PDB file of N, CA, C and O in Angstrom:
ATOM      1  N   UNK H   1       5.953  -2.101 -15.699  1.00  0.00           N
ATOM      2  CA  UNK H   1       6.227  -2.053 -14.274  1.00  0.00           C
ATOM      3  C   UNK H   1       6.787  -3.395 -13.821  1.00  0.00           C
ATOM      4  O   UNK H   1       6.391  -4.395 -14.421  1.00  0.00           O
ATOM      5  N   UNK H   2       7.643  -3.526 -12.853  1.00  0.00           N
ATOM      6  CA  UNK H   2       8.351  -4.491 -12.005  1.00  0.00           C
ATOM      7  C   UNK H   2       6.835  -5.517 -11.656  1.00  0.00           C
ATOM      8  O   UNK H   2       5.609  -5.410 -11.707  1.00  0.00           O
ATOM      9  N   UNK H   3       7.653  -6.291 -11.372  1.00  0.00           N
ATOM     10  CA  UNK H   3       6.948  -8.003 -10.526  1.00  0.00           C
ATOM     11  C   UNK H   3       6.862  -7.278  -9.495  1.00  0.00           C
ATOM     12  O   UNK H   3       7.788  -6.519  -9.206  1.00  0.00           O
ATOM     13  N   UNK H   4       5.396  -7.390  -8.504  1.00  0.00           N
ATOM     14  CA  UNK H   4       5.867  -6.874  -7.530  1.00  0.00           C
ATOM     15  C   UNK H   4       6.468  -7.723  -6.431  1.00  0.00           C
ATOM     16  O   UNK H   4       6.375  -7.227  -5.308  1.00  0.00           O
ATOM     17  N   UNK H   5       7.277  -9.315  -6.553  1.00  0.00           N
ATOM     18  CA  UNK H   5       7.870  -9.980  -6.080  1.00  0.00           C
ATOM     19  C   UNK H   5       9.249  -8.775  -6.056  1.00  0.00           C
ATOM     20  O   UNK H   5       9.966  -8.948  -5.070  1.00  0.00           O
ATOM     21  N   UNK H   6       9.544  -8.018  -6.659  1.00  0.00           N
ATOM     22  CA  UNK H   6      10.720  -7.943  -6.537  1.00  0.00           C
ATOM     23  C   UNK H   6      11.120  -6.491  -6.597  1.00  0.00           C
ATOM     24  O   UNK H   6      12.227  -6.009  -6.840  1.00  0.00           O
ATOM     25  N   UNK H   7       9.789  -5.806  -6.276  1.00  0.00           N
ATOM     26  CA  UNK H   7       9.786  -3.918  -5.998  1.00  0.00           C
ATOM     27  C   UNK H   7      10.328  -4.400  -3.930  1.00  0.00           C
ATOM     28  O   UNK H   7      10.010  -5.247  -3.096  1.00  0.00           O
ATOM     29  N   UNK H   8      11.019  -3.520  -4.000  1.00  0.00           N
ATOM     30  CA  UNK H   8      11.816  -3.378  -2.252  1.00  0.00           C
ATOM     31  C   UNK H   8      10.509  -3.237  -1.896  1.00  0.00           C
ATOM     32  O   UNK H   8       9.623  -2.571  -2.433  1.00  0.00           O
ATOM     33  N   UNK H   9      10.480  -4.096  -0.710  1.00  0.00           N
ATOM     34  CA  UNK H   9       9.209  -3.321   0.248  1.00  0.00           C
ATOM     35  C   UNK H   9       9.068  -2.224   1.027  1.00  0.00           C
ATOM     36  O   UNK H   9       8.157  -2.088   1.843  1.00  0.00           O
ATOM     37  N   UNK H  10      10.168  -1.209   0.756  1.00  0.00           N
ATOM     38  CA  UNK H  10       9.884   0.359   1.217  1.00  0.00           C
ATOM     39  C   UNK H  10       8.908   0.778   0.309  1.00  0.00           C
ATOM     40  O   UNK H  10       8.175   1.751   0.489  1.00  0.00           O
ATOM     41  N   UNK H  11       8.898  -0.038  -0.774  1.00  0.00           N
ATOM     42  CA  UNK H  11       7.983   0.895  -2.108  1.00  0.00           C
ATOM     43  C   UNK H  11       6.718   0.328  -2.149  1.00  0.00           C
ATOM     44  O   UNK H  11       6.029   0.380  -3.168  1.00  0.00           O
ATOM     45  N   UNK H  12       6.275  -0.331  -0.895  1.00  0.00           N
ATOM     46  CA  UNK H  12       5.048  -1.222  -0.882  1.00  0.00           C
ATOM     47  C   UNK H  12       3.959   0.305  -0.510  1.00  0.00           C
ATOM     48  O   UNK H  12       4.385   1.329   0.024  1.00  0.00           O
ATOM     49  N   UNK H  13       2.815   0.121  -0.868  1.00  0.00           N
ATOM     50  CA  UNK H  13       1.987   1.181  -0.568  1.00  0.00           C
ATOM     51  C   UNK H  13       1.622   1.194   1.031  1.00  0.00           C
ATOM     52  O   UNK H  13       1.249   2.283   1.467  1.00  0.00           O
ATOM     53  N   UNK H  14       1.688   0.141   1.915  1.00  0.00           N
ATOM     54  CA  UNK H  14       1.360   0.507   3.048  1.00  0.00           C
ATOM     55  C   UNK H  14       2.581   0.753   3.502  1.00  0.00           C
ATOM     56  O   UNK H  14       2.361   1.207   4.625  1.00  0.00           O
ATOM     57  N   UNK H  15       3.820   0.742   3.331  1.00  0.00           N
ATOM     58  CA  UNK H  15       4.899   1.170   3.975  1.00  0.00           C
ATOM     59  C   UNK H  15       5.222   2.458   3.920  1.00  0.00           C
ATOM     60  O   UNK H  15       5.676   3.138   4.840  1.00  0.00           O
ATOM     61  N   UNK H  16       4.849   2.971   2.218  1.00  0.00           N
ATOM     62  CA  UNK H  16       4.549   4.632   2.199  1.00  0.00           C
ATOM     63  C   UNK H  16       3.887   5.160   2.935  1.00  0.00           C
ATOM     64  O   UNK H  16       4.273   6.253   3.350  1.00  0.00           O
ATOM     65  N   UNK H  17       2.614   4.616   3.410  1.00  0.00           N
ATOM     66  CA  UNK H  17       1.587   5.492   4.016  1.00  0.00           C
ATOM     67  C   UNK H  17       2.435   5.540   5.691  1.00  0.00           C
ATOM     68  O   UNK H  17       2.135   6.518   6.376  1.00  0.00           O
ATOM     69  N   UNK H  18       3.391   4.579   6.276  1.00  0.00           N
ATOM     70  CA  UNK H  18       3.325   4.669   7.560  1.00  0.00           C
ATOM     71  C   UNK H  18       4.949   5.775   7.331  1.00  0.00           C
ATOM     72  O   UNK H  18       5.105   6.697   8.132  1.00  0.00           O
ATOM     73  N   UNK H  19       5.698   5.612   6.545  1.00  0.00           N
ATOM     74  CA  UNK H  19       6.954   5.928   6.366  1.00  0.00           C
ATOM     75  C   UNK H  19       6.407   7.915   6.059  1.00  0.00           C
ATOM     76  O   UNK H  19       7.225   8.777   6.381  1.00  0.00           O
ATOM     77  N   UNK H  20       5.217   8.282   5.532  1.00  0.00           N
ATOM     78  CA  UNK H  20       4.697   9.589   5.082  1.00  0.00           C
ATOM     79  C   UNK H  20       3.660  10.031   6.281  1.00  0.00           C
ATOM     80  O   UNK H  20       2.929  11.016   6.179  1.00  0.00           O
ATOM     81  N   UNK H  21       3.690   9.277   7.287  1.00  0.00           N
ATOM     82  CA  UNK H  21       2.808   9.655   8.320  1.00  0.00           C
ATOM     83  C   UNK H  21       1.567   9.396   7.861  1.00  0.00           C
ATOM     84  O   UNK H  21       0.761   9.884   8.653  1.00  0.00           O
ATOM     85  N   UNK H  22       1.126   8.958   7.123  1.00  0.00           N
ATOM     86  CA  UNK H  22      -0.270   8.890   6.774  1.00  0.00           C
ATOM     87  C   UNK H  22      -1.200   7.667   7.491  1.00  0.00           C
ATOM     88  O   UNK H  22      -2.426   7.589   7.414  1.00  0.00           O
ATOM     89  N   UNK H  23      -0.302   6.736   8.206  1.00  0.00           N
ATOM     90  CA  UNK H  23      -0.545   5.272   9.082  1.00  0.00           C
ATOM     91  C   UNK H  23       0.229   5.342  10.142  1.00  0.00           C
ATOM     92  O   UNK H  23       1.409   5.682  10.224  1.00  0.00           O
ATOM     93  N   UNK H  24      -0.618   4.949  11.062  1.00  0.00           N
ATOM     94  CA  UNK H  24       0.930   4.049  12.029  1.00  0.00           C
ATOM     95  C   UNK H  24       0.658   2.313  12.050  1.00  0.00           C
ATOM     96  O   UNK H  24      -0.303   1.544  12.013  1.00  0.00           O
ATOM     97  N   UNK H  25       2.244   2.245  12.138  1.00  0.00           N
ATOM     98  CA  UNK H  25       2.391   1.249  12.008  1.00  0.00           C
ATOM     99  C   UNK H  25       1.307   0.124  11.995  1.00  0.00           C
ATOM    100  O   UNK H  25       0.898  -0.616  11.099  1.00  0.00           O
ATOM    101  N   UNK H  26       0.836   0.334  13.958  1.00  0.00           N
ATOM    102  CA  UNK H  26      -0.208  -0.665  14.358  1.00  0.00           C
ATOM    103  C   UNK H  26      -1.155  -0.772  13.219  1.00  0.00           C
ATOM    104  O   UNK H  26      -1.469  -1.845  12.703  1.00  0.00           O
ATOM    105  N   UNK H  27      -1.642   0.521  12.811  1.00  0.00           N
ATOM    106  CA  UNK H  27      -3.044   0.451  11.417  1.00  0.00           C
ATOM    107  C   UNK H  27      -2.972  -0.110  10.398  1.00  0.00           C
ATOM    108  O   UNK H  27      -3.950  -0.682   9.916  1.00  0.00           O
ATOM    109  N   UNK H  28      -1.586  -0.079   9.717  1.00  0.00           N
ATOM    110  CA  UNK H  28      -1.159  -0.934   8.921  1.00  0.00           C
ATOM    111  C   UNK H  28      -1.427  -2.574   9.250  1.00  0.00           C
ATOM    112  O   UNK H  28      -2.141  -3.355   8.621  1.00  0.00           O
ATOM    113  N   UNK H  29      -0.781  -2.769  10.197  1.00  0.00           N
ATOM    114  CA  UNK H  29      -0.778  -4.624  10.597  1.00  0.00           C
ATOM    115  C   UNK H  29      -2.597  -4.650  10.422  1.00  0.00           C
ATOM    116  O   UNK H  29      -3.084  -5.609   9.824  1.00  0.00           O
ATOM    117  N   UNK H  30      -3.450  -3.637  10.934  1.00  0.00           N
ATOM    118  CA  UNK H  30      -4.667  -4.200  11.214  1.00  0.00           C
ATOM    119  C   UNK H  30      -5.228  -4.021   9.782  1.00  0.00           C
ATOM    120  O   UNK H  30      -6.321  -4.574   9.652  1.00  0.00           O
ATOM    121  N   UNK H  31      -4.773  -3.397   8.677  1.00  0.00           N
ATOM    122  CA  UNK H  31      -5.280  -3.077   7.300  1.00  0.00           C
ATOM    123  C   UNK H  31      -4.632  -4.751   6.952  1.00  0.00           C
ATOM    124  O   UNK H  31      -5.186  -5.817   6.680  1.00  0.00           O
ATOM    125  N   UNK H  32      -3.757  -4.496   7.056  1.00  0.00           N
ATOM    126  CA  UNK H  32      -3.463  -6.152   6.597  1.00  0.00           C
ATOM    127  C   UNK H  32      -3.755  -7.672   6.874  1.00  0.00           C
ATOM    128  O   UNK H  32      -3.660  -8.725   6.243  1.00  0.00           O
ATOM    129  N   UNK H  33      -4.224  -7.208   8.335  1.00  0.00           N
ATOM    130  CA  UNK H  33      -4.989  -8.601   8.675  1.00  0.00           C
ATOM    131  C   UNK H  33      -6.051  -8.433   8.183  1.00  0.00           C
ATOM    132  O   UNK H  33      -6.465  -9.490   7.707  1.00  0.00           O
ATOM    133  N   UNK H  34      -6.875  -7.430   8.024  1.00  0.00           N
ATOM    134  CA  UNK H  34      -8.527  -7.553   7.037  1.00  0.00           C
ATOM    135  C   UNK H  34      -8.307  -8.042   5.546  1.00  0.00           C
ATOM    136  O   UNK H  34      -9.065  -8.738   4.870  1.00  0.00           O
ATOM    137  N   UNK H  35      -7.093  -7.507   5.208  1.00  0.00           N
ATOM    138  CA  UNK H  35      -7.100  -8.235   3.648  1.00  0.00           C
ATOM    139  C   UNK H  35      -6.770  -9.955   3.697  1.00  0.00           C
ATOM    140  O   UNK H  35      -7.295 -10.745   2.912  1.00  0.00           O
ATOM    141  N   UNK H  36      -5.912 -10.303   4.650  1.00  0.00           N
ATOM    142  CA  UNK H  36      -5.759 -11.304   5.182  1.00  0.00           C
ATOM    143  C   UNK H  36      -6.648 -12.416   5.548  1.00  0.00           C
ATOM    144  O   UNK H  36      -6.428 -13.627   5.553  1.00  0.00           O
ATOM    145  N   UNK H  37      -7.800 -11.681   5.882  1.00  0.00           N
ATOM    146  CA  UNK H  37      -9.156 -12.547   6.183  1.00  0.00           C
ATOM    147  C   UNK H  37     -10.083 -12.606   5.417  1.00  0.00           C
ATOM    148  O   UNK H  37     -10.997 -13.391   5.667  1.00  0.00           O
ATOM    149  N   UNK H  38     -10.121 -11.810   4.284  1.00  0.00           N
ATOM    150  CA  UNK H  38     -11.305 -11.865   2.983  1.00  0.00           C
ATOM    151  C   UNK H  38     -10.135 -13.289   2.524  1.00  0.00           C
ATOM    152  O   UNK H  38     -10.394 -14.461   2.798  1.00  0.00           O
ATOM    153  N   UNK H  39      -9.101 -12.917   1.929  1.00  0.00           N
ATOM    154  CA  UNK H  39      -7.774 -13.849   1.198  1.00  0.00           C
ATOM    155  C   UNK H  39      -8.062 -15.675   1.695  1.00  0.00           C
ATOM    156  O   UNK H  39      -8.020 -16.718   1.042  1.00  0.00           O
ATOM    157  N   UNK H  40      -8.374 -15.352   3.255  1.00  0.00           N
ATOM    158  CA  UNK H  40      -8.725 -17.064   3.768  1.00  0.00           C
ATOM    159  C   UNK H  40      -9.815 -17.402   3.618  1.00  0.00           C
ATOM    160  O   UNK H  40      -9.955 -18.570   3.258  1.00  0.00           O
ATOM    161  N   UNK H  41     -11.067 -16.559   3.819  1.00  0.00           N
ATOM    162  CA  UNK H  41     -12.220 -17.016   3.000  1.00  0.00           C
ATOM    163  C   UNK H  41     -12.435 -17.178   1.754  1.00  0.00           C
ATOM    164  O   UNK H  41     -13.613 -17.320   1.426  1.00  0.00           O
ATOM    165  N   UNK H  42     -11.450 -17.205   0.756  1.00  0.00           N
ATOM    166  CA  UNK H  42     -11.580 -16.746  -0.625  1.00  0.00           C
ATOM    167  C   UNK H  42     -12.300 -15.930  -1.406  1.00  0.00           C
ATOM    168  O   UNK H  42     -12.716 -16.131  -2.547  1.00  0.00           O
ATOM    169  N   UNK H  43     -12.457 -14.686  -0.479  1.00  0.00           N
ATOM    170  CA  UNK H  43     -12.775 -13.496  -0.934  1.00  0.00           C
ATOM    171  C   UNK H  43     -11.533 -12.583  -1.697  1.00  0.00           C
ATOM    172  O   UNK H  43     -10.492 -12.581  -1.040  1.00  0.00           O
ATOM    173  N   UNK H  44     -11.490 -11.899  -2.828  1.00  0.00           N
ATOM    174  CA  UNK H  44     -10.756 -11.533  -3.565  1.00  0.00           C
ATOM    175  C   UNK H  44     -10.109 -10.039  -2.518  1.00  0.00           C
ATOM    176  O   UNK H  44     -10.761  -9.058  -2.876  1.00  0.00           O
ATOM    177  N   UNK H  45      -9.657  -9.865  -2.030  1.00  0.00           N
ATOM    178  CA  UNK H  45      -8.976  -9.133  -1.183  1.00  0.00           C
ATOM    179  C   UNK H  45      -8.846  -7.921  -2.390  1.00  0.00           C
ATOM    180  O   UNK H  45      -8.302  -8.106  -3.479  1.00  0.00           O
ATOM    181  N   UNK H  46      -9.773  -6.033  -1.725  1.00  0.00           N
ATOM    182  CA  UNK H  46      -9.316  -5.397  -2.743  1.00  0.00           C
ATOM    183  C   UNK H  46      -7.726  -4.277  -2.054  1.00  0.00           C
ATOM    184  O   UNK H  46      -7.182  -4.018  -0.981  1.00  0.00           O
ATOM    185  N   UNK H  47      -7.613  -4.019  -3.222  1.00  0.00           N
ATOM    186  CA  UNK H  47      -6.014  -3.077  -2.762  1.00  0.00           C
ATOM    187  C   UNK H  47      -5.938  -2.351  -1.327  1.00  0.00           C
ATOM    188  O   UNK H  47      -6.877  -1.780  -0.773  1.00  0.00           O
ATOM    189  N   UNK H  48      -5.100  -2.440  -1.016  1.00  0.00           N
ATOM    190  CA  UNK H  48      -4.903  -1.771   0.582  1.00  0.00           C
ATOM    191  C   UNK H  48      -5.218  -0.303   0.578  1.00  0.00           C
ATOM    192  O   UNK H  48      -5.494   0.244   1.646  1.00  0.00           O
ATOM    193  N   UNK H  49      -5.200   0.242  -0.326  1.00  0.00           N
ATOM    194  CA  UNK H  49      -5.647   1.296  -0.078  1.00  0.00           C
ATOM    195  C   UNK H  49      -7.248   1.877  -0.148  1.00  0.00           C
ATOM    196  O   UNK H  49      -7.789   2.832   0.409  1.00  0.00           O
ATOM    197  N   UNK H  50      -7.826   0.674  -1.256  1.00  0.00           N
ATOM    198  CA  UNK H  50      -9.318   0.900  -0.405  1.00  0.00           C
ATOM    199  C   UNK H  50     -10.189   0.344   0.864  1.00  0.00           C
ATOM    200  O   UNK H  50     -11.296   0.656   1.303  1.00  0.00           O
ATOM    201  N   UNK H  51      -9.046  -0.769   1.323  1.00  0.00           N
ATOM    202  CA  UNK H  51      -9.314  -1.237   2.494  1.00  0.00           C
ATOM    203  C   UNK H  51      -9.597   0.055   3.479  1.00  0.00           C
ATOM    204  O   UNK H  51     -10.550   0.128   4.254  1.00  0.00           O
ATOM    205  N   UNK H  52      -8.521   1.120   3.285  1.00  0.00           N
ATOM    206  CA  UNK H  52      -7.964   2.023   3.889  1.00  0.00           C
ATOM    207  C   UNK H  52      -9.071   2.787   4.057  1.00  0.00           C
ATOM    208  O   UNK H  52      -9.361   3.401   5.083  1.00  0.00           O
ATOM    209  N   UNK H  53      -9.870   2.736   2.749  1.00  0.00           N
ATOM    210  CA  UNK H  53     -10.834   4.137   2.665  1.00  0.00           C
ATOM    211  C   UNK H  53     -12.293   3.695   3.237  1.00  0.00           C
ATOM    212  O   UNK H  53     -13.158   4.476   3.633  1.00  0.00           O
ATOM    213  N   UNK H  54     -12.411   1.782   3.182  1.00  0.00           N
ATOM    214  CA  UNK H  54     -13.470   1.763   3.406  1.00  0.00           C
ATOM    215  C   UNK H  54     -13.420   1.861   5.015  1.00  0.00           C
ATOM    216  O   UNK H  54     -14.511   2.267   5.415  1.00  0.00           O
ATOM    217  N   UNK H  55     -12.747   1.684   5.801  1.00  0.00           N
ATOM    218  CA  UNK H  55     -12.380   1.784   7.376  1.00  0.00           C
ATOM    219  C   UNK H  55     -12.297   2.667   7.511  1.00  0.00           C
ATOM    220  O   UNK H  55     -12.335   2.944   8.710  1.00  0.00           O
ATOM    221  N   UNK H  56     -12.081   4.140   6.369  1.00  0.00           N
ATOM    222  CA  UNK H  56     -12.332   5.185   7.166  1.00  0.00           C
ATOM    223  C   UNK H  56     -10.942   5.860   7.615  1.00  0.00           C
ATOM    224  O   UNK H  56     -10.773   6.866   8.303  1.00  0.00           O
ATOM    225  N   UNK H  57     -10.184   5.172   7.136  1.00  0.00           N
ATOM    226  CA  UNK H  57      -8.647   5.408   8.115  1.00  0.00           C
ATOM    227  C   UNK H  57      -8.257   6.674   6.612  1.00  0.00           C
ATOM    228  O   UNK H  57      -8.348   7.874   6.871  1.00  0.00           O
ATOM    229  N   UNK H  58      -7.901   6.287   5.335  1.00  0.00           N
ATOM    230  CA  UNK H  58      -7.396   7.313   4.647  1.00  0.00           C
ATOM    231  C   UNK H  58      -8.731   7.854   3.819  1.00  0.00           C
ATOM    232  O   UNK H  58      -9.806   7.306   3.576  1.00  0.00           O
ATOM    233  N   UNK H  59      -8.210   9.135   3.498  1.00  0.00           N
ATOM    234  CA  UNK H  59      -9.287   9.759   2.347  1.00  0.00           C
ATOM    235  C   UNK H  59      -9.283   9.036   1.272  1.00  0.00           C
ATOM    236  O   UNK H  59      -8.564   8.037   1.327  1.00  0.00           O
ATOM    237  N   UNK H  60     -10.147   9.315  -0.176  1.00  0.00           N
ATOM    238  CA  UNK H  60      -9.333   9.202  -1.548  1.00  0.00           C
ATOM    239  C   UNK H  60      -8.154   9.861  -1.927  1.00  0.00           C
ATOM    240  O   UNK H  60      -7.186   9.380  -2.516  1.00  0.00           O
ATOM    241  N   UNK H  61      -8.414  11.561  -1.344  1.00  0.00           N
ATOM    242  CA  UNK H  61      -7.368  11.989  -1.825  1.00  0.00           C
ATOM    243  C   UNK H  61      -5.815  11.310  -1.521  1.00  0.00           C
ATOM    244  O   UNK H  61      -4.859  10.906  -2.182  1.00  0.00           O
ATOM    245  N   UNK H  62      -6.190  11.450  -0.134  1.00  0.00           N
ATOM    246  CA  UNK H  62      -4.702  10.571   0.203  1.00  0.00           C
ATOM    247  C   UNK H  62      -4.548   9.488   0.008  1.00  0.00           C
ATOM    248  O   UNK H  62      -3.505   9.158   0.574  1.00  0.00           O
ATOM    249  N   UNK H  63      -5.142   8.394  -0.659  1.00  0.00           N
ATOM    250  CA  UNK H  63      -4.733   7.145  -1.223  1.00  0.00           C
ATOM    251  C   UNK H  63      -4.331   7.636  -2.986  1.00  0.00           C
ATOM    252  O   UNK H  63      -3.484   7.188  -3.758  1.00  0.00           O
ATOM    253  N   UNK H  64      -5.360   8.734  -3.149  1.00  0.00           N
ATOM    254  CA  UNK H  64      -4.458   9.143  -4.691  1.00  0.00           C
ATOM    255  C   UNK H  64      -2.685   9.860  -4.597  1.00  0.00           C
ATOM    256  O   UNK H  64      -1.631   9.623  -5.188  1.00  0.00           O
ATOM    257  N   UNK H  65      -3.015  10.580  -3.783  1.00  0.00           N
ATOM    258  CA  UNK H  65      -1.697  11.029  -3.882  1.00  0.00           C
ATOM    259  C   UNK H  65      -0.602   9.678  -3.183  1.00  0.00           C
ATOM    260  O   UNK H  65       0.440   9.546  -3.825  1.00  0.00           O
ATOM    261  N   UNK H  66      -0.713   9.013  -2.345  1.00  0.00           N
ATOM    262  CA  UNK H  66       0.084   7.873  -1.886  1.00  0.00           C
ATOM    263  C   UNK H  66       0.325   7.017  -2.786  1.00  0.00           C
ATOM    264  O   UNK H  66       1.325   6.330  -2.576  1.00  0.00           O
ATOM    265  N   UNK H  67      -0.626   6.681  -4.349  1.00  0.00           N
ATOM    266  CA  UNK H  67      -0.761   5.996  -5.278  1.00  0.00           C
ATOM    267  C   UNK H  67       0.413   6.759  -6.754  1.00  0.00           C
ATOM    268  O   UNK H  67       1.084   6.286  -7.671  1.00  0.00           O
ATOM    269  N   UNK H  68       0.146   7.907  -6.311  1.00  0.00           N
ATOM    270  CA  UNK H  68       1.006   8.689  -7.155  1.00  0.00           C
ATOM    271  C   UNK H  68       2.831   8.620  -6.953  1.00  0.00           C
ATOM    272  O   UNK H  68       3.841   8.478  -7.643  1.00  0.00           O
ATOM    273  N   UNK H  69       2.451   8.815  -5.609  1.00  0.00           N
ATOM    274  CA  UNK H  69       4.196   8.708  -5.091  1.00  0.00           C
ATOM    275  C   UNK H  69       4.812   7.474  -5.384  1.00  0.00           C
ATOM    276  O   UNK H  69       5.877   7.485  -6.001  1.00  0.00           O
ATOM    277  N   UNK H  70       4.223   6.259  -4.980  1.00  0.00           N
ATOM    278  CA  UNK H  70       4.277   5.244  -5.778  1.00  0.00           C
ATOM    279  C   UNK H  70       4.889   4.933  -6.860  1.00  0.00           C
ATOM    280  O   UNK H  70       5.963   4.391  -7.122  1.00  0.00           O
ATOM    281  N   UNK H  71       3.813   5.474  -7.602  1.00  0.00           N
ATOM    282  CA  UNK H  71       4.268   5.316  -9.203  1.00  0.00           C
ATOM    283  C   UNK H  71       5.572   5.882  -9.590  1.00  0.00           C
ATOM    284  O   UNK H  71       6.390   5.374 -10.357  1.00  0.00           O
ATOM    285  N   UNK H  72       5.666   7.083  -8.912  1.00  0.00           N
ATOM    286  CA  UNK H  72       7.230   8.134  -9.319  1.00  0.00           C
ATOM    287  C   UNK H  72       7.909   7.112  -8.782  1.00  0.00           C
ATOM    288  O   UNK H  72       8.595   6.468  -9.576  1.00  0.00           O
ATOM    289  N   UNK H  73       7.915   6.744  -7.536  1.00  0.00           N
ATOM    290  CA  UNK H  73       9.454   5.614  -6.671  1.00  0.00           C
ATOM    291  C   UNK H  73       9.640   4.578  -7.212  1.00  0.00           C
ATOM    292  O   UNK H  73      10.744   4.063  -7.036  1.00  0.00           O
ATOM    293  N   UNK H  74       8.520   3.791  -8.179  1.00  0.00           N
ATOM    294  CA  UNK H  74       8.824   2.663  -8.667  1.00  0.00           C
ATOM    295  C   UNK H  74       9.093   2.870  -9.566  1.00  0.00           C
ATOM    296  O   UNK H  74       9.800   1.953  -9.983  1.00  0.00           O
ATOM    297  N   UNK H  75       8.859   4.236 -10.842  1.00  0.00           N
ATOM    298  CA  UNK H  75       9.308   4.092 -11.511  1.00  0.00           C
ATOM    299  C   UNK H  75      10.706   4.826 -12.141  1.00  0.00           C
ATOM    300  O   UNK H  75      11.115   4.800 -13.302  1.00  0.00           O
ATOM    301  N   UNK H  76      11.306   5.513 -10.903  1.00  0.00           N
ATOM    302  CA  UNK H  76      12.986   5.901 -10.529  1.00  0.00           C
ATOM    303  C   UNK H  76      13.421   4.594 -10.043  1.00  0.00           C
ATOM    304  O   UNK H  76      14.614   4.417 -10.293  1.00  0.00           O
ATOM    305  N   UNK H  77      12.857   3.600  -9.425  1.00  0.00           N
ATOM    306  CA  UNK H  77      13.729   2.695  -8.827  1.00  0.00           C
ATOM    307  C   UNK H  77      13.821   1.863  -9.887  1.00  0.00           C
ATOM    308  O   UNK H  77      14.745   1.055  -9.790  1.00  0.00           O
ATOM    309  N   UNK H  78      12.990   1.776 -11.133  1.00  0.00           N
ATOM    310  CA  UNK H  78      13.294   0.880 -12.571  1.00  0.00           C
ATOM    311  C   UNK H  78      14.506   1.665 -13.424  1.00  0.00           C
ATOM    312  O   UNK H  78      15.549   1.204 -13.887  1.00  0.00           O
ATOM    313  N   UNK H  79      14.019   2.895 -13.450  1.00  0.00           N
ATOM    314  CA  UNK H  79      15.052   3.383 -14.234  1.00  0.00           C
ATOM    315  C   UNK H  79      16.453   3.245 -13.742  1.00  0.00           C
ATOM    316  O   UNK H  79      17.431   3.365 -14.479  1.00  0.00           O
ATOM    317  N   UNK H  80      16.505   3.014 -12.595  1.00  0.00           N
ATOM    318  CA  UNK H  80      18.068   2.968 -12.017  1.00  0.00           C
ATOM    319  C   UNK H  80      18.548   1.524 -11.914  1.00  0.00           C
ATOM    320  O   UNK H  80      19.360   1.159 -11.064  1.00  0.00           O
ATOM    321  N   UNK H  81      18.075   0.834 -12.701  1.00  0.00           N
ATOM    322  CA  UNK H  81      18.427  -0.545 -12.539  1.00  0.00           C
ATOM    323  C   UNK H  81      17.759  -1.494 -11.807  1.00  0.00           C
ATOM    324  O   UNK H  81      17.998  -2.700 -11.864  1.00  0.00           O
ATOM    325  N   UNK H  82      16.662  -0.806 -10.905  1.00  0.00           N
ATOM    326  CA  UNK H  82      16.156  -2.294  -9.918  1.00  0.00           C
ATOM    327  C   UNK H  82      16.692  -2.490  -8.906  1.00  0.00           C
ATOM    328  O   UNK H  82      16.463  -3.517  -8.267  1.00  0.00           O
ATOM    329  N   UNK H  83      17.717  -1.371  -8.408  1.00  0.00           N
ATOM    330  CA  UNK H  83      18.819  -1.504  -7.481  1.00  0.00           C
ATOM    331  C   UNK H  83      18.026  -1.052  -6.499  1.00  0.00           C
ATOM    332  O   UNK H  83      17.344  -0.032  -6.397  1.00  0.00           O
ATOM    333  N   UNK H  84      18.259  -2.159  -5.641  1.00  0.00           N
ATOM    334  CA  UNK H  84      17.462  -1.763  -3.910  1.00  0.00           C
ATOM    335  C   UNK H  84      18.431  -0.530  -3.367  1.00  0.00           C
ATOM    336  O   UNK H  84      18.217  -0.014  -2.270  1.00  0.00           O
TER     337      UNK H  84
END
């Protein structure tokens, strides 16, 4: 799999979830400022999508299947060269 320095950030997992209706926007910024604030305490910040589940905002299922789509887009967007 790609650096994720250098996967497009449409293919970021919280951009799926708001781009698939599964977030809006605002929920996103606020999923990200909580990872944001474990990160400044030097708490190990876990993946946004269980941020997601522990707030209550997504299911598992829908962080599995959002995790899945994922995987297919990043890994069509490798096979095609990396081309944004």
């Amino acid at each position: 799999m790609a650096d994720t320095s250098e996967i497009p950030k449409e293919l970021y997992f919280g951009n799926l979830a708001v781009h698939y209706g599964f977030l809006h926007p605002d929920t996103l910024t606020h999923l990200l400022d909580l990872q944001n604030k474990m990160r400044d305490k030097n708490i190990p910040a876990p993946p946004l999508g269980r941020v997601a589940i522990e707030e209550n905002l997504l299911s598992r299922h829908q962080v599995m299947v959002l995790a899945h789509l994922q995987r297919e887009l990043i890994t069509s967007w490798e096979a095609s060269g990396g081309l944004a």
